Tab-separated table of C-alpha atoms in Angstrom:
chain	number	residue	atom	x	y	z
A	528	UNK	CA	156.451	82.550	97.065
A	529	UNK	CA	158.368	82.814	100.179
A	530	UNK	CA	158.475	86.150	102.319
A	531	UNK	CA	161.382	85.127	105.134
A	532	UNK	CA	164.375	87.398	104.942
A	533	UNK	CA	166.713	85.866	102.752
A	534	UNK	CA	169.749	86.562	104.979
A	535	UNK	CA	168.567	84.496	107.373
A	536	UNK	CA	169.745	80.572	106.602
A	537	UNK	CA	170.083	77.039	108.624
A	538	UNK	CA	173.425	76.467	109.391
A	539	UNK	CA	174.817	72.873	110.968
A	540	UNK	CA	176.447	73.542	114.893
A	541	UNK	CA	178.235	70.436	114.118
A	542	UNK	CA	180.254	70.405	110.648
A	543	UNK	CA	179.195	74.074	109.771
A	544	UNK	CA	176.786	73.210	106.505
A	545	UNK	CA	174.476	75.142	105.396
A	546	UNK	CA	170.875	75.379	104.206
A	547	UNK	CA	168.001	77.301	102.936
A	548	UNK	CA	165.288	78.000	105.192
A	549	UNK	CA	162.814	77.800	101.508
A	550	UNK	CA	163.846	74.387	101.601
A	551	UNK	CA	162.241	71.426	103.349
A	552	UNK	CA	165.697	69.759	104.661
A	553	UNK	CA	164.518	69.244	108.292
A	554	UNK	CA	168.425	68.027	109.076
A	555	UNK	CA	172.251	68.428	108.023
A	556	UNK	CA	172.557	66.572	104.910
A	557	UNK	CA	176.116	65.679	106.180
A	558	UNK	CA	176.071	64.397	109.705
A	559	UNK	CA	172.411	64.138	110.302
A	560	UNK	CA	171.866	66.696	113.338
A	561	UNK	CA	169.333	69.271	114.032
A	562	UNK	CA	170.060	73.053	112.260
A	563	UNK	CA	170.522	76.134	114.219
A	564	UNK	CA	169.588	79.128	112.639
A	565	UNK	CA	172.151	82.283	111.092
A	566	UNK	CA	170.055	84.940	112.376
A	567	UNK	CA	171.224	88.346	113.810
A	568	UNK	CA	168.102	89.822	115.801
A	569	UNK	CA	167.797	93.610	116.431
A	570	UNK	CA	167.550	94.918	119.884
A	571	UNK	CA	163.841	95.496	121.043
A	572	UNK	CA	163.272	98.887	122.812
A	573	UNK	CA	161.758	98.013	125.939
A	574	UNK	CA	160.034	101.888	125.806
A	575	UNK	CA	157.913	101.033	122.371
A	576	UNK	CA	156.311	97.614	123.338
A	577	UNK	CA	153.148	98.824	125.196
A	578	UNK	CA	151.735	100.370	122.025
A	579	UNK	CA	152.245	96.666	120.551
A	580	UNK	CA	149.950	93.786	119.719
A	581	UNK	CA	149.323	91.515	122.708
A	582	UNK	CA	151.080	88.550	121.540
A	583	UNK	CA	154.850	86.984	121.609
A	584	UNK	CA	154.905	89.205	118.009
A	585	UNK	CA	155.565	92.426	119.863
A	586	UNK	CA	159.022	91.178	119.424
A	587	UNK	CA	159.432	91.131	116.169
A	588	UNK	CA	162.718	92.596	115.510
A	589	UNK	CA	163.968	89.149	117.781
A	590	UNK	CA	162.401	87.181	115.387
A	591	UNK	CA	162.993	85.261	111.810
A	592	UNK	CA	159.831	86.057	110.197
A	593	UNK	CA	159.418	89.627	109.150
A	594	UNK	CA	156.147	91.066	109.465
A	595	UNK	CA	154.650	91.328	112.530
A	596	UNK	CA	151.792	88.971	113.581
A	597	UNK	CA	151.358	86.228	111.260
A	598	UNK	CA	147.849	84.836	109.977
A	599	UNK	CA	148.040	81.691	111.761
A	600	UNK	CA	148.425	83.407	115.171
A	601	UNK	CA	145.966	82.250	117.957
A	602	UNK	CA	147.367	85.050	120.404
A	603	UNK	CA	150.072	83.219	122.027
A	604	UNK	CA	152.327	84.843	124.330
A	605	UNK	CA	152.130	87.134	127.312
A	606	UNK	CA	151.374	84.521	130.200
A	607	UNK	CA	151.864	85.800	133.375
A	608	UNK	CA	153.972	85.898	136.192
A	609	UNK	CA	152.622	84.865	139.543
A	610	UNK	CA	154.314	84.599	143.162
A	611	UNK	CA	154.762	81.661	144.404
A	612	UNK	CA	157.241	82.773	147.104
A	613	UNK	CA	159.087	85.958	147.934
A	614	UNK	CA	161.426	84.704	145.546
A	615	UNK	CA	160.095	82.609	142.724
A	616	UNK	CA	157.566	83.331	140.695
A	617	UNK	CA	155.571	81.312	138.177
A	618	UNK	CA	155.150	81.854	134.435
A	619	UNK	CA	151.814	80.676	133.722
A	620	UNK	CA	152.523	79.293	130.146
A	621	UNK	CA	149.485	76.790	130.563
A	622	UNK	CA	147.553	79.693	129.737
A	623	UNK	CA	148.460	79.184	125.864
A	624	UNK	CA	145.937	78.840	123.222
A	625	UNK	CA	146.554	75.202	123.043
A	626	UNK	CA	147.484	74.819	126.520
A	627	UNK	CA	151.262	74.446	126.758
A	628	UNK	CA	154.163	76.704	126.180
A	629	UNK	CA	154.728	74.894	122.848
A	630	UNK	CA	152.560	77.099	121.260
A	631	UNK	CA	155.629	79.714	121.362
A	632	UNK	CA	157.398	77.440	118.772
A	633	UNK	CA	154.966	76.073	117.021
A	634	UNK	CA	153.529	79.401	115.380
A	635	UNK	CA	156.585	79.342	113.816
A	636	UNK	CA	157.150	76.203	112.381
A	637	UNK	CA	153.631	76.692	110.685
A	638	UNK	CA	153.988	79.829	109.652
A	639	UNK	CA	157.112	79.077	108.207
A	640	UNK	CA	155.180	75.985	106.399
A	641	UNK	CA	152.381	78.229	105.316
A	642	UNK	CA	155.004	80.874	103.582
A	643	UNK	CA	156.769	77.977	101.865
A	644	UNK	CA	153.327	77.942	99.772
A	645	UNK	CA	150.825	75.205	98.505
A	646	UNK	CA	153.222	74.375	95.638
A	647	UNK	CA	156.345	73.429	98.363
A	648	UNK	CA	154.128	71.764	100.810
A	649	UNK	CA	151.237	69.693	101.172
A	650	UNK	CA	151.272	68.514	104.655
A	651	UNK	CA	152.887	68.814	108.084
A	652	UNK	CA	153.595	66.277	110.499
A	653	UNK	CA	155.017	65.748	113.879
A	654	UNK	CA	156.492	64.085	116.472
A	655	UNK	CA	155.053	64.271	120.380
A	656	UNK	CA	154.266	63.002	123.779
A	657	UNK	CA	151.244	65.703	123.367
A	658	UNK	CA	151.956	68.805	123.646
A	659	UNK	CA	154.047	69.734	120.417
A	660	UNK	CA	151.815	67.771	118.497
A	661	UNK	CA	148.782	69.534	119.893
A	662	UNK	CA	150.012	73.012	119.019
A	663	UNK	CA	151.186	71.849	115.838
A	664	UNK	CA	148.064	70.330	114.967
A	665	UNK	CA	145.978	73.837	115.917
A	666	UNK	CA	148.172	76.222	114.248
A	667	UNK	CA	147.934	73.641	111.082
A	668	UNK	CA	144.306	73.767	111.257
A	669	UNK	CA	144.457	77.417	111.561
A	670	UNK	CA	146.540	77.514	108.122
A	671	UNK	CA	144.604	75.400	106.036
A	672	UNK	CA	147.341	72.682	106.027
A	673	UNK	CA	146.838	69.069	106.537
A	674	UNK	CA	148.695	67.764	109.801
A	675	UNK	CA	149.485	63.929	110.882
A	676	UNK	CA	151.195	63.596	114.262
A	677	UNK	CA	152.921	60.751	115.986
A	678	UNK	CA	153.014	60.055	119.496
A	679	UNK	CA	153.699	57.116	121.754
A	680	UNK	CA	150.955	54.669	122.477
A	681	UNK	CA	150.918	55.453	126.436
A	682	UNK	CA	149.800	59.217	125.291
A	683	UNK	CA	147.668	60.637	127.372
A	684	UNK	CA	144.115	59.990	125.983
A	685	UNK	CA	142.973	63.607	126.715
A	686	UNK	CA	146.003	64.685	124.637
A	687	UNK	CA	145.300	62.593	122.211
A	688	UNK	CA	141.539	63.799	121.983
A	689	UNK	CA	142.858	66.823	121.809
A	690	UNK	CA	145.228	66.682	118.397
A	691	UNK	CA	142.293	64.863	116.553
A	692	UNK	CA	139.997	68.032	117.693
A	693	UNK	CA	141.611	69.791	115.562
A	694	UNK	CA	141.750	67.807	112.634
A	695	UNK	CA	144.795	66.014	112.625
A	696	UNK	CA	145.800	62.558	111.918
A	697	UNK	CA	147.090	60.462	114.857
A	698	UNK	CA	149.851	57.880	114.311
A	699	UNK	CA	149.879	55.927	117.622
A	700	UNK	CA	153.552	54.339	117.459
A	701	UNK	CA	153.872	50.923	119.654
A	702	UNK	CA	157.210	52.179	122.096
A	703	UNK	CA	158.743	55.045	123.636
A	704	UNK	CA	159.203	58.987	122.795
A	705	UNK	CA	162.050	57.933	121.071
A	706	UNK	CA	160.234	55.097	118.800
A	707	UNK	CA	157.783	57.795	117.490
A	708	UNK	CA	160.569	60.221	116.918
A	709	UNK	CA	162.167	57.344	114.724
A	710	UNK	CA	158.936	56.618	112.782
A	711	UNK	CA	158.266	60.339	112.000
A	712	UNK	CA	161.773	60.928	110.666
A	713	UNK	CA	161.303	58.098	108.312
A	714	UNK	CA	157.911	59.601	106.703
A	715	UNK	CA	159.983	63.239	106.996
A	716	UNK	CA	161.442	63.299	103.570
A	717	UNK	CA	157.995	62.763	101.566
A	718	UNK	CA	157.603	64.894	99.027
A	719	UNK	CA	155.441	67.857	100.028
A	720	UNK	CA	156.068	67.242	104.054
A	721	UNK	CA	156.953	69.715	106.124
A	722	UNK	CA	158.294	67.991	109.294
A	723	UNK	CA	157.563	70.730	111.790
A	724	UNK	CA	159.843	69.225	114.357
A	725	UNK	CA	160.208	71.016	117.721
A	726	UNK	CA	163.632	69.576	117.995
A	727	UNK	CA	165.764	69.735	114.522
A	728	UNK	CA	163.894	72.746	113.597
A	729	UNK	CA	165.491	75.844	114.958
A	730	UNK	CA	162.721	78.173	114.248
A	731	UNK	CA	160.966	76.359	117.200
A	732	UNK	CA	163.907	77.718	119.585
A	733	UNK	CA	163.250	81.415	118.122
A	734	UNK	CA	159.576	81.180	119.005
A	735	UNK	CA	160.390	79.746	122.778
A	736	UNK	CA	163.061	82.463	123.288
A	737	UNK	CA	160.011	84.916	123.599
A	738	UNK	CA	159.532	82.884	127.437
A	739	UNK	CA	162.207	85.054	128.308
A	740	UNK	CA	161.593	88.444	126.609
A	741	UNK	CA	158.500	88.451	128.489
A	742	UNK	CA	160.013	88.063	131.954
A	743	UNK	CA	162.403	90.434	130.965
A	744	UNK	CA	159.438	93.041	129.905
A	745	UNK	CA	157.696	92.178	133.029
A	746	UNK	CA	160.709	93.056	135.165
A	747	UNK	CA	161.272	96.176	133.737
A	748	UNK	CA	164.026	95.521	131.736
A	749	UNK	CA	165.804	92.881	133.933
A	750	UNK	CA	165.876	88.988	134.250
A	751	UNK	CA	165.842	86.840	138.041
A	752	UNK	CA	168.892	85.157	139.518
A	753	UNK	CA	167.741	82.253	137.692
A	754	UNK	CA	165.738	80.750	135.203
A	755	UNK	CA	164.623	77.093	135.700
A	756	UNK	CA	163.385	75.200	133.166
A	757	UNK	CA	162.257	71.277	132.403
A	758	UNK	CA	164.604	69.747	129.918
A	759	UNK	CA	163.900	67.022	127.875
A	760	UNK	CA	164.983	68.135	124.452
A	761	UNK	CA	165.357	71.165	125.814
A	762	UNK	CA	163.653	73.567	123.339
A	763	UNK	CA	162.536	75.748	126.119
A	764	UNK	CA	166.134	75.765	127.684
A	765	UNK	CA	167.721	76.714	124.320
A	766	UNK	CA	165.334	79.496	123.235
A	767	UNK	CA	166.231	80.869	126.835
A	768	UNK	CA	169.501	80.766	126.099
A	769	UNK	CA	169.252	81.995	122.905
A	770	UNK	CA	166.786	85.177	124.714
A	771	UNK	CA	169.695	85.749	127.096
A	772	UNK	CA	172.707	85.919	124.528
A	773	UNK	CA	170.187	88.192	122.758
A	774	UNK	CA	169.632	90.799	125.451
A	775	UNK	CA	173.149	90.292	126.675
A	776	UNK	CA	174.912	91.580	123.406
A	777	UNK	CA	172.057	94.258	122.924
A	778	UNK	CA	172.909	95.960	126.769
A	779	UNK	CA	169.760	95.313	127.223
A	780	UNK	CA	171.162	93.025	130.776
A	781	UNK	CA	174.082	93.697	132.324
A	782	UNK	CA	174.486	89.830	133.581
A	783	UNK	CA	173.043	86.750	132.304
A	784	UNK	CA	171.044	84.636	134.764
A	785	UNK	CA	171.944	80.950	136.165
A	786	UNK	CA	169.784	78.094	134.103
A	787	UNK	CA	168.835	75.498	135.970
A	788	UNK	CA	167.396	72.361	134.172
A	789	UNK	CA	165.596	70.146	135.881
A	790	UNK	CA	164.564	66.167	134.606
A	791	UNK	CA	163.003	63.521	136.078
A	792	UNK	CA	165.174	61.257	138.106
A	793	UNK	CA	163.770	58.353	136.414
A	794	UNK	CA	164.934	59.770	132.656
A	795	UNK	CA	168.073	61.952	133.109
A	796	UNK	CA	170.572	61.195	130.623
A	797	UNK	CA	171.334	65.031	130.602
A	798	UNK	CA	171.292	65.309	134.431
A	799	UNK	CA	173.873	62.253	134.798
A	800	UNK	CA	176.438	63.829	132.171
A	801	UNK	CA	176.263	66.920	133.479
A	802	UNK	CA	177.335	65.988	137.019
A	803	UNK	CA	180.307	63.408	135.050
A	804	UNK	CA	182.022	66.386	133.526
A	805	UNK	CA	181.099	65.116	129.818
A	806	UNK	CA	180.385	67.067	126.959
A	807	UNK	CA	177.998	65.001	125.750
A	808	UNK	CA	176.018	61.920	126.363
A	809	UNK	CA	177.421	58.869	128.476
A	810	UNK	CA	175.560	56.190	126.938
A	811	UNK	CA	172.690	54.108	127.156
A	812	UNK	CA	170.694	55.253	130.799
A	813	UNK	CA	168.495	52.986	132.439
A	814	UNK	CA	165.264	54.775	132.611
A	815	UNK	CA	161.871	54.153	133.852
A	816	UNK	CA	158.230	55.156	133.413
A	817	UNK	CA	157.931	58.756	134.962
A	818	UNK	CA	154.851	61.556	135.336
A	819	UNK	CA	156.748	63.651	133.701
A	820	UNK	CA	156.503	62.205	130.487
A	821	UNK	CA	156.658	65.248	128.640
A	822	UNK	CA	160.726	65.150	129.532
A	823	UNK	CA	161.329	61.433	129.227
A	824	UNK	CA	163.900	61.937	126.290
A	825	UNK	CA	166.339	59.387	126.600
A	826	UNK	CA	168.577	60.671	124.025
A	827	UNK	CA	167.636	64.274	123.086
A	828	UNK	CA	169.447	65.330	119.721
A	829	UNK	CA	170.605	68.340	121.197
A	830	UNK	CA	172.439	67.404	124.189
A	831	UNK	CA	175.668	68.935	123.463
A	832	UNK	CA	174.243	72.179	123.003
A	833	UNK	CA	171.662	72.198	126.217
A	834	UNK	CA	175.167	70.692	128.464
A	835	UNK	CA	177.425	73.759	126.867
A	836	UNK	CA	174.151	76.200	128.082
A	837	UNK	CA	174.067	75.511	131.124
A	838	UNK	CA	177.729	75.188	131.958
A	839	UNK	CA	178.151	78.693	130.379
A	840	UNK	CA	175.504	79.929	132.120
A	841	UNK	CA	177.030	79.045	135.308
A	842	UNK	CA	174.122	76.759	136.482
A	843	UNK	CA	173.105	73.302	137.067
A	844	UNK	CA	171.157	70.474	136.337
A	845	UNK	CA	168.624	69.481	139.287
A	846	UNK	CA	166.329	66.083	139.536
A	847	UNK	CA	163.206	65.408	141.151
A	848	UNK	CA	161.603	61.754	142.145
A	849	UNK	CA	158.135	60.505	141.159
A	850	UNK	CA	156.833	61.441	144.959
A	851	UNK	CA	157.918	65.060	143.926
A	852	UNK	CA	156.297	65.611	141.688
A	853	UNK	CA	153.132	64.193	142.848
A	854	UNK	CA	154.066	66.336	145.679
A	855	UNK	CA	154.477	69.552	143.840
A	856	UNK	CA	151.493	68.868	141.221
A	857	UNK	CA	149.405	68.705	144.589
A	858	UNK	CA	150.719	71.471	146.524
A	859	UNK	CA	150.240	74.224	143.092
A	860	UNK	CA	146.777	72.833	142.713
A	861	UNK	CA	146.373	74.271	146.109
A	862	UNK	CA	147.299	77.756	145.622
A	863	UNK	CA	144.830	77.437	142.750
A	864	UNK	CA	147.116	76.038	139.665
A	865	UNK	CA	146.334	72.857	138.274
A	866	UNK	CA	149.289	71.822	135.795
A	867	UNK	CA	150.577	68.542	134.403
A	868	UNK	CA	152.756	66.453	135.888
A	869	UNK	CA	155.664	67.242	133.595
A	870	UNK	CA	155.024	71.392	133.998
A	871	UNK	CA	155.401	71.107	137.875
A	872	UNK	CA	158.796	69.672	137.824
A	873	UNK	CA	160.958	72.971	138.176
A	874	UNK	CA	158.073	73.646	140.999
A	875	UNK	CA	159.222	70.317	142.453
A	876	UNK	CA	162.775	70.585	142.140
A	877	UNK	CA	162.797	74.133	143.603
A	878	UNK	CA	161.031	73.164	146.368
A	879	UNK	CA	163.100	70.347	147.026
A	880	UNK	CA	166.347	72.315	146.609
A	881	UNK	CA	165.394	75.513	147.512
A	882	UNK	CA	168.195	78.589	145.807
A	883	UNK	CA	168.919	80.152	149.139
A	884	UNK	CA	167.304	83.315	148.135
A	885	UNK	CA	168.317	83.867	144.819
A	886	UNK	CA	165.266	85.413	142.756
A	887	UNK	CA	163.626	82.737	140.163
A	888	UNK	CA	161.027	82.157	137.248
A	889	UNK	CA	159.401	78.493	137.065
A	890	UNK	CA	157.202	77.733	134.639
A	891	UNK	CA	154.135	76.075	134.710
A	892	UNK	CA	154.110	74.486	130.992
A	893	UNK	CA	151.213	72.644	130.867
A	894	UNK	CA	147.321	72.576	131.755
A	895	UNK	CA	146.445	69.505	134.370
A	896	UNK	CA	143.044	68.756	132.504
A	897	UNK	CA	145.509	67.515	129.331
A	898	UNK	CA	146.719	64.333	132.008
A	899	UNK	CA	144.511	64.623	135.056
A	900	UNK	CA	145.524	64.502	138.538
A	901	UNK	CA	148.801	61.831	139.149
A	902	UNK	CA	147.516	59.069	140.344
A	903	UNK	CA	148.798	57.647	143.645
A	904	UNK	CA	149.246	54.184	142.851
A	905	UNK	CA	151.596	55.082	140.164
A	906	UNK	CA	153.799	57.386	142.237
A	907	UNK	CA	156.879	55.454	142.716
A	908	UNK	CA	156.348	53.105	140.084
């Protein structure tokens, strides 16, 4: 038996359709697009939450599952912020449970599995370059529930190591991110599968939104100039969005912050549409191999929706070369921060175009011991 509130429902951004969240429809039936979610959070009182459990469930009234800390819960949540500059600080989401800020939405996703009950589902899968897949895999372990993830064949081994650690199945897809996204969508719609998808499922974007309520905890009630994030399918960039609209309608800001989403030069559909005006994306990018392959998305699902954030949130998108980010995963290893390539692009892009003063949060997303130091001789590649 289920225990979500049964207000709360998926809803299509596209053609309006809805859905029940006790179902296992992981898309629009219609027009095949990701859901968002009908969900009217309460405003937190910034007063009550140092009485609360340590964890991104302090929140709860911002969340879709009622409750408070869930049984699958590893602790995620409350990374902290460190200076970097007088400006820009660094939120230290590397510090997870599972070593990434995906943790954030993948609590969610299982717990939502685990409430759907051993009758409804029988296994959870995924789709990764590493990271999702990871945190999937530990908070399915955690709930008793089989887990089979796909990632790309390039994966990082350590990653890769990692997932099977905790008990999953690894489908190694010959390809791209893309290719593995394709060939866990088509095992999606088993019966008994629960496709825990960081991207179509919008519980994923309610769990990352918590990124945000932290800083604005931290800061006493108040967000930075602006908030830069990586964007590949931009589930970080949404759930800040989605934090910011929140605290916005509450009065709990008085102005909503810039977003600025950075991508790898080498893989920036998003980056290139932006800067054309469009709405959506332009059509098939040339890309090439990157570090950052956590954001090598070549056509996220969710483009429209991360190009209408930013625009509304009067920011921009920013790109940063392969030497960058060599650069920048060098130069935070030496202030004592050792992060994958793919978490030190905002680092990199910051650095490169520095916001004239303006008061930012960075994150770091990801630990450097799940890729290793970037190699030299692939810098530039």
């Amino acid at each position: 038996m289920t225990t979500t509130t049964p207000t709360t429902t998926y809803r299509c951004p596209t053609d309006g359709t809805r859905g029940s969240i006790d179902s296992l429809a992981w898309q629009c039936p219609a027009c095949g697009g990701p859901w968002d979610l009908e969900f009217t959070s309460a405003a937190v009182d910034l007063k009550s939450l140092a009485g609360r459990v340590n964890s991104l469930w302090r929140y709860e009234e911002a969340l879709p599952l009622p409750g408070g800390a869930p049984t699958v819960t590893l602790g995620e949540g409350r990374t902290p912020l460190v200076p970097l500059t007088d400006a820009v600080s660094a939120k230290l989401d590397f510090l997870m449970p599972t070593l990434s800020f995906k943790d954030r939405g993948a609590v969610l996703l299982v717990e939502l599995a685990r409430r759907l009950g051993p009758d409804r589902v029988s296994r959870v899968i995924a789709d990764s370059s590493g990271n999702a897949g990871t945190a999937v895999a530990a908070y399915s372990t955690r709930a008793g529930l089989p887990c089979t993830v796909y990632v790309p064949e390039a994966t990082s081994p350590k990653k890769v190591e990692q997932i099977e650690a905790h008990g999953a199945h690894i489908e190694l897809v010959p390809g791209d991110r893309q290719a593995t996204a394709w060939a866990a969508r088509a095992a999606a719609d088993t019966p008994g599968t629960f496709y825990a998808s960081h991207v179509h499922n919008p519980f994923f974007l309610h769990g990352t939104k918590t990124y945000v309520y932290e800083i604005w905890e931290d800061l006493g009630g108040r967000l930075p100039d602006a908030i830069v994030v990586p964007v590949g399918n931009g589930t970080l960039l949404l759930g800040a969005s989605l934090a910011i609209t929140e605290l916005h309608a509450h009065g709990l800001i008085d102005r909503r912050p810039e977003l600025i989403a950075v991508q790898a030069e080498a893989v920036s559909p998003l980056a290139a549409a932006f800067h054309a005006g469009a709405d959506d994306l332009i059509g098939a990018e040339t890309t090439r191999p990157t570090l950052a392959e956590g954001i090598a998305i070549p056509q996220p699902p969710r483009a429209r929706q991360i190009l209408r954030a930013v625009r509304d949130s009067g920011g921009t998108f920013l790109t940063v070369t392969e030497e960058q980010l060599r650069a920048a995963q060098l130069d935070l290893a030496s202030r004592g921060l050792f992060v994958e390539p793919t978490g030190v692009a905002c680092w990199a892009a910051v650095s490169a175009h520095p916001l004239a003063g303006r008061s930012a949060v960075v994150p770091l997303c990801g630990a450097g011991a799940k890729t290793g130091l970037a190699a030299p001789e692939v810098v530039g590649r």
